[in-house]
Amino acid sequence: MHKLIQYTLCPNSRSIRLLMAELGLETALEDENPWEWRAEFLTLNPSGELPVLFHEEGPLIAGVYAISEFIDEDMRAQSVGGGSVGVKTIFPGNRVDRAEVRRLTDWFLHKMDSEVTSHLLHEKVYSGYLSGENAAPNTDALRVARENLRYHMSYITHLMGERTWLAGTELSFADLIAASQLSVADYLGEVPWEEYEDAKLWYARIKSRPSFRALLADRIPGVAPPEHYDDLDF
Amino acid sequence: MHKLIQYTLCPNSRSIRLLMAELGLETALEDENPWEWRAEFLTLNPSGELPVLFHEEGPLIAGVYAISEFIDEDMRAQSVGGGSVGVKTIFPGNRVDRAEVRRLTDWFLHKMDSEVTSHLLHEKVYSGYLSGENAAPNTDALRVARENLRYHMSYITHLMGERTWLAGTELSFADLIAASQLSVADYLGEVPWEEYEDAKLWYARIKSRPSFRALLADRIPGVAPPEHYDDLDF
């Protein structure tokens, strides 16, 4: 069985949990608190970033980019070896299709994370664990993150006005990373769903997939999600 | 011929210029100033990020991640079709080797950029163009970027104590993106080469490659590089 070093509310960890579940790859989870910067964890991944995968065949693979591409290459290689035609992939289509998956993966993995989710997590979760109960969130940082979130909701709404899934006609890793980012913002009660109907319908479809169930059952100490968080008809 | 929309001192643009040159793919350059956020450019890449590639066979591909993987897939596909055994690739080796290339690509593309290069560029170049001659760099931001640069120089030195190239025995895209980041810091006179001998030797090897020549000839208005910038025996 594979093992994933991860943190419950880390969007990057969540994207790989979804990826493994979508591809039917059984994966045990081991928790790591990203704000602790433990020396033992830094020996596994010197960048300090989550998640890290111990692949069941040996290699340790660090970070969303390396893990997602490794797993995809692995699935394709196995499929050719086994003589099977249909490959289970989260980078579907031809090279041009995959370039669009990767453009959007980059968008949600880095742009949305740095403009929205990392600030929400820092102000509403990590700073509380670091400073104790006296921690007050930086309201300026939260205000900017909330404004930025509306911009990303608009972009998802725009894409879903033209497509079945974010990158085209098939579910791809772009959907998984975007939904992971949004699931963290949603846990923290920050997503203005009612103003972005097409984005909400897209998220409702992802949320209903079996791969998403474990994420909806997640809870962290001291921060409860809003009631609609695990409601499939939110 | 391919066409790359890029900016002279953008490290991401530089990494794709190196990639195309290493693979022998002739590419015309078209300049775009990233601080201007021109509406026409945002229609090409809504994220506003450079570079953007107009591939000569049609597709427009945005961002380092999508471009580098697309070009690699394209080279591999052509090679199989042409019956050639040796594939020119910047993701060399087996799946595990490539995971290491991708881990380090991610490191220099995102971690070093957000901790070092983006701040140097903003304080020493963009803010001058945006505010005119009255612009004073934020000295706190510069101080932190310089401290962070030493950490990345140490990491390169550490890797080069064990390896021929950053990710292993072969030149890979990790070398190209790391050298691109450093070349921008070097143009701005910020790299303490003498304290990091192994990193300097590695950079000297990359700097001497034919692919690097065009980068060493680059100049931007109002900011001259130090004398050693284009000296191969610096």
Coordinates of C-alpha atoms in Angstrom, one line a residue:
Chain A
M1 CA 0.0 0.0 0.0
H2 CA 1.1 3.5 -0.7
K3 CA 1.7 6.0 2.1
L4 CA 1.1 9.7 1.9
I5 CA 2.5 12.2 4.4
Q6 CA -0.1 15.0 4.5
Y7 CA -2.1 17.5 6.5
T8 CA -5.9 17.4 6.7
L9 CA -6.5 20.9 5.5
C10 CA -3.6 21.2 3.1
P11 CA -5.0 21.7 -0.4
N12 CA -2.0 20.1 -2.1
S13 CA -2.3 17.0 0.1
R14 CA -6.0 16.8 -0.7
S15 CA -5.4 16.9 -4.4
I16 CA -3.2 13.8 -4.2
R17 CA -5.7 12.0 -1.9
L18 CA -8.3 12.7 -4.6
L19 CA -5.9 11.6 -7.4
M20 CA -5.1 8.3 -5.6
A21 CA -8.8 7.6 -4.9
E22 CA -9.9 8.4 -8.5
L23 CA -7.3 6.0 -9.8
G24 CA -8.2 3.3 -7.3
L25 CA -4.7 3.3 -5.6
E26 CA -5.1 2.4 -1.9
T27 CA -3.1 4.9 0.2
A28 CA -2.5 5.1 4.0
L29 CA -2.3 8.7 5.4
E30 CA 0.2 9.9 7.9
D31 CA -0.3 13.4 9.4
E32 CA 2.4 16.1 9.4
N33 CA 1.7 19.7 10.7
P34 CA 3.2 22.0 8.1
W35 CA 3.6 24.9 10.5
E36 CA 6.0 22.9 12.7
W37 CA 8.9 22.5 10.2
R38 CA 10.0 19.3 12.0
A39 CA 13.6 18.4 11.2
E40 CA 12.6 14.7 10.6
F41 CA 10.2 15.9 7.9
L42 CA 12.7 18.2 6.3
T43 CA 15.0 15.2 5.8
L44 CA 12.2 13.6 3.7
N45 CA 11.5 16.9 1.8
P46 CA 14.0 19.7 2.3
S47 CA 11.5 22.2 0.8
G48 CA 9.2 21.6 3.8
E49 CA 6.3 21.2 1.5
L50 CA 3.4 18.7 1.6
P51 CA 2.6 16.1 0.5
V52 CA 5.2 13.4 0.2
L53 CA 4.4 10.0 -1.2
F54 CA 6.1 6.7 -0.2
H55 CA 5.3 4.7 -3.3
E56 CA 4.7 1.0 -2.5
E57 CA 7.4 0.0 -5.0
G58 CA 10.0 2.0 -3.2
P59 CA 10.6 5.6 -4.3
L60 CA 9.8 8.6 -2.2
I61 CA 8.3 11.4 -4.3
A62 CA 7.9 14.9 -3.0
G63 CA 5.4 17.6 -4.1
V64 CA 2.3 17.7 -6.2
Y65 CA 4.0 18.2 -9.5
A66 CA 6.4 15.2 -9.2
I67 CA 3.7 12.9 -7.6
S68 CA 1.0 13.6 -10.1
E69 CA 3.2 13.2 -13.2
F70 CA 4.9 10.1 -11.7
I71 CA 1.6 8.4 -11.0
D72 CA 0.3 9.2 -14.4
E73 CA 3.5 7.8 -16.1
D74 CA 3.2 4.7 -13.9
M75 CA -0.5 4.1 -14.9
R76 CA 0.4 4.5 -18.6
A77 CA 3.4 2.2 -18.4
Q78 CA 1.4 -0.5 -16.5
S79 CA -1.4 -0.2 -19.0
V80 CA 0.8 -0.7 -22.0
G81 CA 2.6 -3.6 -20.3
G82 CA -0.7 -5.2 -19.5
G83 CA -1.9 -4.8 -23.0
S84 CA -5.0 -2.8 -21.9
V85 CA -6.2 -0.1 -24.2
G86 CA -8.1 2.3 -21.9
V87 CA -5.6 4.0 -19.6
K88 CA -6.9 5.5 -16.3
T89 CA -5.4 9.0 -16.4
I90 CA -5.9 12.3 -14.8
F91 CA -4.1 14.0 -17.7
P92 CA -6.5 12.9 -20.4
G93 CA -6.6 13.6 -24.2
N94 CA -3.9 14.5 -26.6
R95 CA -0.8 16.7 -26.0
V96 CA -2.7 19.9 -26.6
D97 CA -5.5 18.8 -24.2
R98 CA -2.9 17.9 -21.6
A99 CA -1.2 21.4 -22.0
E100 CA -4.6 22.9 -21.0
V101 CA -4.9 20.5 -18.0
R102 CA -1.4 21.6 -16.9
R103 CA -2.1 25.3 -17.5
L104 CA -5.1 25.1 -15.2
T105 CA -3.3 22.8 -12.7
D106 CA -0.6 25.5 -12.4
W107 CA -3.3 28.1 -12.0
F108 CA -5.0 26.5 -9.0
L109 CA -1.9 24.9 -7.5
H110 CA 0.1 28.1 -7.4
K111 CA -1.9 31.2 -8.3
M112 CA -5.1 30.4 -6.3
D113 CA -3.0 29.0 -3.4
S114 CA -0.8 32.1 -3.2
E115 CA -3.6 34.6 -3.7
V116 CA -6.3 32.9 -1.5
T117 CA -5.9 29.6 0.3
S118 CA -2.5 30.0 1.9
H119 CA -3.7 33.3 3.5
L120 CA -7.0 31.8 4.7
L121 CA -5.1 28.8 6.2
H122 CA -2.4 31.0 7.8
E123 CA -4.8 33.6 9.3
K124 CA -7.6 31.2 10.4
V125 CA -5.7 28.0 11.3
Y126 CA -1.9 28.1 11.5
S127 CA -1.6 31.4 13.4
G128 CA -3.9 30.0 16.1
Y129 CA -1.9 26.9 16.6
L130 CA 1.4 29.0 16.6
S131 CA 0.3 31.8 18.9
G132 CA -2.3 30.2 21.1
E133 CA -5.7 31.7 21.8
N134 CA -4.4 35.3 21.7
A135 CA -3.9 35.1 18.0
A136 CA -6.0 37.6 16.0
P137 CA -6.2 37.1 12.3
N138 CA -4.7 39.9 10.1
T139 CA -7.9 41.4 8.8
D140 CA -6.2 43.1 5.8
A141 CA -4.8 39.8 4.6
L142 CA -8.2 38.1 5.0
R143 CA -9.9 40.9 3.1
V144 CA -7.5 40.6 0.2
A145 CA -7.8 36.8 0.2
R146 CA -11.6 37.1 0.0
E147 CA -11.5 39.6 -2.9
N148 CA -9.1 37.3 -4.7
L149 CA -11.4 34.3 -4.0
R150 CA -14.2 36.1 -6.0
Y151 CA -11.8 36.4 -8.9
H152 CA -11.1 32.7 -8.9
M153 CA -14.8 31.9 -8.5
S154 CA -15.5 34.1 -11.6
Y155 CA -12.8 32.2 -13.6
I156 CA -14.3 28.8 -12.7
T157 CA -17.7 30.1 -13.6
H158 CA -16.4 31.4 -16.9
L159 CA -14.8 28.1 -17.7
M160 CA -17.8 26.1 -16.8
G161 CA -20.0 28.2 -19.1
E162 CA -18.1 26.6 -22.0
R163 CA -17.0 23.2 -20.8
T164 CA -18.0 20.0 -19.1
W165 CA -15.0 19.9 -16.8
L166 CA -12.5 22.7 -16.1
A167 CA -10.0 21.7 -18.8
G168 CA -12.4 20.3 -21.4
T169 CA -14.6 17.3 -21.9
E170 CA -13.1 15.0 -19.3
L171 CA -12.4 15.1 -15.5
S172 CA -8.7 15.9 -15.0
F173 CA -6.2 16.8 -12.4
A174 CA -7.1 20.5 -12.9
D175 CA -10.6 19.7 -11.4
L176 CA -9.0 17.8 -8.5
I177 CA -6.6 20.6 -7.5
A178 CA -9.2 23.4 -8.0
A179 CA -11.7 21.4 -5.9
S180 CA -9.1 20.8 -3.2
Q181 CA -8.4 24.5 -3.0
L182 CA -12.1 25.3 -2.8
S183 CA -12.8 22.6 -0.2
V184 CA -10.3 24.2 2.2
A185 CA -11.9 27.6 1.7
D186 CA -15.3 26.0 2.1
Y187 CA -14.3 24.3 5.4
L188 CA -13.3 27.7 6.6
G189 CA -16.8 29.1 5.6
E190 CA -15.3 31.5 3.0
V191 CA -17.0 30.5 -0.3
P192 CA -19.8 32.8 -1.6
W193 CA -21.5 29.9 -3.5
E194 CA -24.8 31.6 -4.2
E195 CA -23.2 34.2 -6.4
Y196 CA -21.4 31.7 -8.7
E197 CA -24.0 29.2 -9.8
D198 CA -22.0 27.4 -12.5
A199 CA -19.0 27.0 -10.2
K200 CA -21.3 25.6 -7.5
L201 CA -22.8 23.1 -9.9
W202 CA -19.3 22.0 -10.9
Y203 CA -18.2 21.7 -7.3
A204 CA -21.4 19.7 -6.4
R205 CA -20.6 17.1 -9.1
I206 CA -17.0 16.7 -7.8
K207 CA -18.2 16.7 -4.2
S208 CA -20.6 13.8 -5.0
R209 CA -17.8 11.5 -6.3
P210 CA -16.7 8.6 -4.0
S211 CA -13.1 10.0 -4.1
F212 CA -14.3 13.1 -2.2
R213 CA -16.0 11.3 0.8
A214 CA -12.9 11.1 3.0
L215 CA -12.3 14.8 2.6
L216 CA -15.8 15.6 3.7
A217 CA -15.4 13.5 6.8
D218 CA -12.2 15.4 7.8
R219 CA -12.2 17.6 10.9
I220 CA -9.4 19.6 12.6
P221 CA -9.2 20.5 16.3
G222 CA -10.6 23.9 17.3
V223 CA -12.1 24.8 13.9
A224 CA -15.5 23.4 12.9
P225 CA -16.7 23.6 9.2
P226 CA -20.0 25.2 8.4
E227 CA -23.0 22.9 8.3
H228 CA -23.2 22.7 4.5
Y229 CA -19.5 21.5 4.2
D230 CA -20.4 17.8 4.0
D231 CA -23.9 18.3 2.6
L232 CA -24.0 17.1 -1.1
D233 CA -27.1 19.2 -1.7
F234 CA -25.6 22.5 -0.3
Chain B
M1 CA 9.3 28.7 -36.5
H2 CA 8.0 28.8 -32.9
K3 CA 7.3 32.2 -31.3
L4 CA 7.8 32.9 -27.6
I5 CA 6.1 35.9 -25.8
Q6 CA 8.7 36.7 -23.1
Y7 CA 10.4 39.4 -21.1
T8 CA 14.2 39.7 -21.2
L9 CA 14.8 39.4 -17.4
C10 CA 11.9 37.0 -16.6
P11 CA 13.5 33.8 -15.3
N12 CA 10.6 31.7 -16.5
S13 CA 10.9 33.1 -20.0
R14 CA 14.7 32.5 -19.9
S15 CA 14.2 28.8 -18.9
I16 CA 12.0 28.2 -22.0
R17 CA 14.5 30.0 -24.2
L18 CA 17.2 27.7 -22.8
L19 CA 15.0 24.6 -23.3
M20 CA 14.2 25.5 -26.9
A21 CA 17.9 26.2 -27.7
E22 CA 19.1 23.0 -26.0
L23 CA 16.6 21.0 -28.1
G24 CA 17.6 22.8 -31.3
L25 CA 14.1 24.3 -31.8
E26 CA 14.4 27.7 -33.5
T27 CA 12.2 30.3 -31.7
A28 CA 11.5 33.9 -32.4
L29 CA 11.1 36.2 -29.4
E30 CA 8.4 38.8 -28.8
D31 CA 8.7 41.1 -25.8
E32 CA 6.0 41.7 -23.3
N33 CA 6.5 43.8 -20.2
P34 CA 5.0 41.8 -17.3
W35 CA 4.3 44.9 -15.1
E36 CA 2.0 46.4 -17.7
W37 CA -0.8 43.8 -17.5
R38 CA -1.9 44.7 -21.1
A39 CA -5.4 43.6 -21.9
E40 CA -4.2 42.1 -25.3
F41 CA -1.7 39.9 -23.4
L42 CA -4.3 38.8 -20.9
T43 CA -6.5 37.4 -23.7
L44 CA -3.5 35.1 -24.6
N45 CA -2.9 34.1 -21.0
P46 CA -5.5 35.2 -18.5
S47 CA -3.1 34.5 -15.6
G48 CA -0.9 37.3 -16.9
E49 CA 2.2 35.1 -16.5
L50 CA 5.1 34.7 -18.9
P51 CA 6.1 33.0 -21.1
V52 CA 3.5 32.0 -23.8
L53 CA 4.5 29.8 -26.7
F54 CA 3.0 29.9 -30.1
H55 CA 4.0 26.4 -31.3
E56 CA 4.7 26.4 -35.0
E57 CA 2.1 23.6 -35.5
G58 CA -0.7 25.7 -34.1
P59 CA -1.3 25.5 -30.4
L60 CA -0.8 28.3 -28.0
I61 CA 0.7 27.0 -24.7
A62 CA 0.9 29.1 -21.6
G63 CA 3.3 28.8 -18.7
V64 CA 6.5 27.0 -17.9
Y65 CA 4.9 23.8 -16.7
A66 CA 2.6 23.3 -19.7
I67 CA 5.3 24.4 -22.2
S68 CA 8.1 22.2 -20.8
E69 CA 6.0 19.1 -20.6
F70 CA 4.4 19.7 -24.0
I71 CA 7.8 20.1 -25.8
D72 CA 9.1 17.0 -24.1
E73 CA 6.0 14.9 -25.1
D74 CA 6.4 16.3 -28.6
M75 CA 10.1 15.3 -28.9
R76 CA 9.4 11.8 -27.6
A77 CA 6.5 11.3 -30.0
Q78 CA 8.5 12.5 -33.0
S79 CA 11.4 10.3 -32.0
V80 CA 9.3 7.2 -31.9
G81 CA 7.6 8.1 -35.2
G82 CA 11.0 8.7 -36.8
G83 CA 12.3 5.4 -35.5
S84 CA 15.2 7.1 -33.7
V85 CA 16.4 5.6 -30.5
G86 CA 18.0 8.4 -28.6
V87 CA 15.4 11.0 -27.6
K88 CA 16.5 14.5 -26.9
T89 CA 14.9 15.2 -23.6
I90 CA 15.1 17.7 -20.7
F91 CA 13.4 15.1 -18.5
P92 CA 16.0 12.4 -18.8
G93 CA 16.2 8.9 -17.1
N94 CA 13.4 6.6 -15.8
R95 CA 10.3 7.6 -13.9
V96 CA 12.1 8.0 -10.6
D97 CA 14.8 10.1 -12.2
R98 CA 12.2 12.3 -13.7
A99 CA 10.4 12.7 -10.4
E100 CA 13.7 14.2 -9.0
V101 CA 13.9 16.5 -12.1
R102 CA 10.4 17.6 -11.4
R103 CA 10.9 18.1 -7.6
L104 CA 13.8 20.4 -8.3
T105 CA 12.1 22.1 -11.2
D106 CA 9.3 23.0 -8.8
W107 CA 11.9 24.2 -6.2
F108 CA 13.6 26.7 -8.5
L109 CA 10.5 27.6 -10.5
H110 CA 8.3 28.4 -7.5
K111 CA 10.2 28.4 -4.2
M112 CA 13.3 30.3 -5.3
D113 CA 11.3 32.6 -7.5
S114 CA 8.9 33.6 -4.6
E115 CA 11.6 33.8 -2.0
V116 CA 14.3 35.5 -4.1
T117 CA 14.0 36.5 -7.7
S118 CA 10.5 38.0 -7.8
H119 CA 11.5 40.4 -5.0
L120 CA 14.8 41.4 -6.7
L121 CA 13.0 42.0 -9.9
H122 CA 10.2 44.0 -8.3
E123 CA 12.5 46.2 -6.2
K124 CA 15.3 46.7 -8.6
V125 CA 13.5 46.8 -12.0
Y126 CA 9.7 46.8 -12.1
S127 CA 9.2 49.4 -9.4
G128 CA 11.6 51.8 -11.2
Y129 CA 9.6 51.4 -14.5
L130 CA 6.3 51.8 -12.6
S131 CA 7.2 54.8 -10.4
G132 CA 9.8 56.6 -12.4
E133 CA 13.1 57.8 -11.0
N134 CA 11.7 58.6 -7.5
A135 CA 11.2 54.9 -6.8
A136 CA 13.2 53.7 -3.8
P137 CA 13.6 50.0 -3.4
N138 CA 12.1 48.4 -0.2
T139 CA 15.3 47.7 1.7
D140 CA 13.6 45.2 4.0
A141 CA 12.4 43.1 1.0
L142 CA 15.8 43.2 -0.6
R143 CA 17.5 42.1 2.7
V144 CA 15.2 39.1 3.0
A145 CA 15.6 38.2 -0.7
R146 CA 19.4 38.3 -0.2
E147 CA 19.3 36.1 2.9
N148 CA 17.0 33.7 1.0
L149 CA 19.4 33.7 -2.0
R150 CA 22.2 32.4 0.3
Y151 CA 19.9 29.5 1.4
H152 CA 19.3 28.5 -2.3
M153 CA 23.1 28.9 -3.1
S154 CA 23.8 26.5 -0.2
Y155 CA 21.3 24.0 -1.5
I156 CA 22.8 24.1 -5.0
T157 CA 26.3 23.7 -3.4
H158 CA 25.0 20.7 -1.4
L159 CA 23.5 19.0 -4.5
M160 CA 26.6 19.6 -6.5
G161 CA 28.7 18.0 -3.8
E162 CA 27.0 14.7 -4.7
R163 CA 26.0 15.0 -8.4
T164 CA 27.1 15.9 -11.9
W165 CA 24.0 18.0 -12.6
L166 CA 21.4 19.2 -10.2
A167 CA 19.0 16.3 -10.6
G168 CA 21.6 13.5 -11.2
T169 CA 24.0 12.4 -13.9
E170 CA 22.4 14.3 -16.9
L171 CA 21.6 17.9 -17.7
S172 CA 17.8 18.4 -17.1
F173 CA 15.2 21.1 -17.0
A174 CA 16.0 21.5 -13.3
D175 CA 19.4 22.9 -14.3
L176 CA 17.9 25.2 -16.9
I177 CA 15.3 26.8 -14.5
A178 CA 17.8 27.1 -11.6
A179 CA 20.4 28.7 -13.9
S180 CA 17.7 31.1 -15.3
Q181 CA 16.8 32.2 -11.8
L182 CA 20.4 32.7 -10.9
S183 CA 21.2 34.5 -14.2
V184 CA 18.6 37.2 -13.3
A185 CA 20.0 37.6 -9.8
D186 CA 23.5 37.8 -11.4
Y187 CA 22.4 40.5 -13.9
L188 CA 21.3 42.5 -10.9
G189 CA 24.7 42.0 -9.2
E190 CA 23.3 40.0 -6.3
V191 CA 25.0 36.6 -6.3
P192 CA 27.9 36.0 -3.8
W193 CA 29.7 33.6 -6.1
E194 CA 32.9 33.4 -4.1
E195 CA 31.3 31.9 -1.1
Y196 CA 29.7 29.0 -3.0
E197 CA 32.5 27.4 -5.1
D198 CA 30.6 24.2 -6.2
A199 CA 27.6 26.3 -7.2
K200 CA 29.9 28.6 -9.1
L201 CA 31.5 25.7 -11.0
W202 CA 28.1 24.3 -11.9
Y203 CA 26.9 27.7 -13.2
A204 CA 30.1 28.3 -15.2
R205 CA 29.4 25.0 -17.0
I206 CA 25.9 26.0 -17.9
K207 CA 27.0 29.5 -18.8
S208 CA 29.4 28.2 -21.3
R209 CA 26.8 26.2 -23.2
P210 CA 25.8 27.6 -26.6
S211 CA 22.2 27.8 -25.4
F212 CA 23.2 30.4 -22.9
R213 CA 24.8 32.9 -25.3
A214 CA 21.7 34.9 -26.1
L215 CA 20.9 35.4 -22.4
L216 CA 24.4 36.8 -21.8
A217 CA 23.9 39.3 -24.6
D218 CA 20.6 40.6 -23.1
R219 CA 20.5 44.1 -21.7
I220 CA 17.5 46.1 -20.4
P221 CA 17.1 49.9 -20.4
G222 CA 18.4 51.7 -17.3
V223 CA 19.9 48.7 -15.5
A224 CA 23.4 47.5 -16.5
P225 CA 24.7 44.2 -15.4
P226 CA 28.0 43.9 -13.5
E227 CA 31.1 43.3 -15.7
H228 CA 31.4 39.6 -14.9
Y229 CA 27.8 38.9 -16.1
D230 CA 28.8 37.8 -19.6
D231 CA 32.4 36.7 -18.7
L232 CA 32.7 32.9 -19.0
D233 CA 35.7 32.9 -16.6
F234 CA 34.0 35.0 -13.9

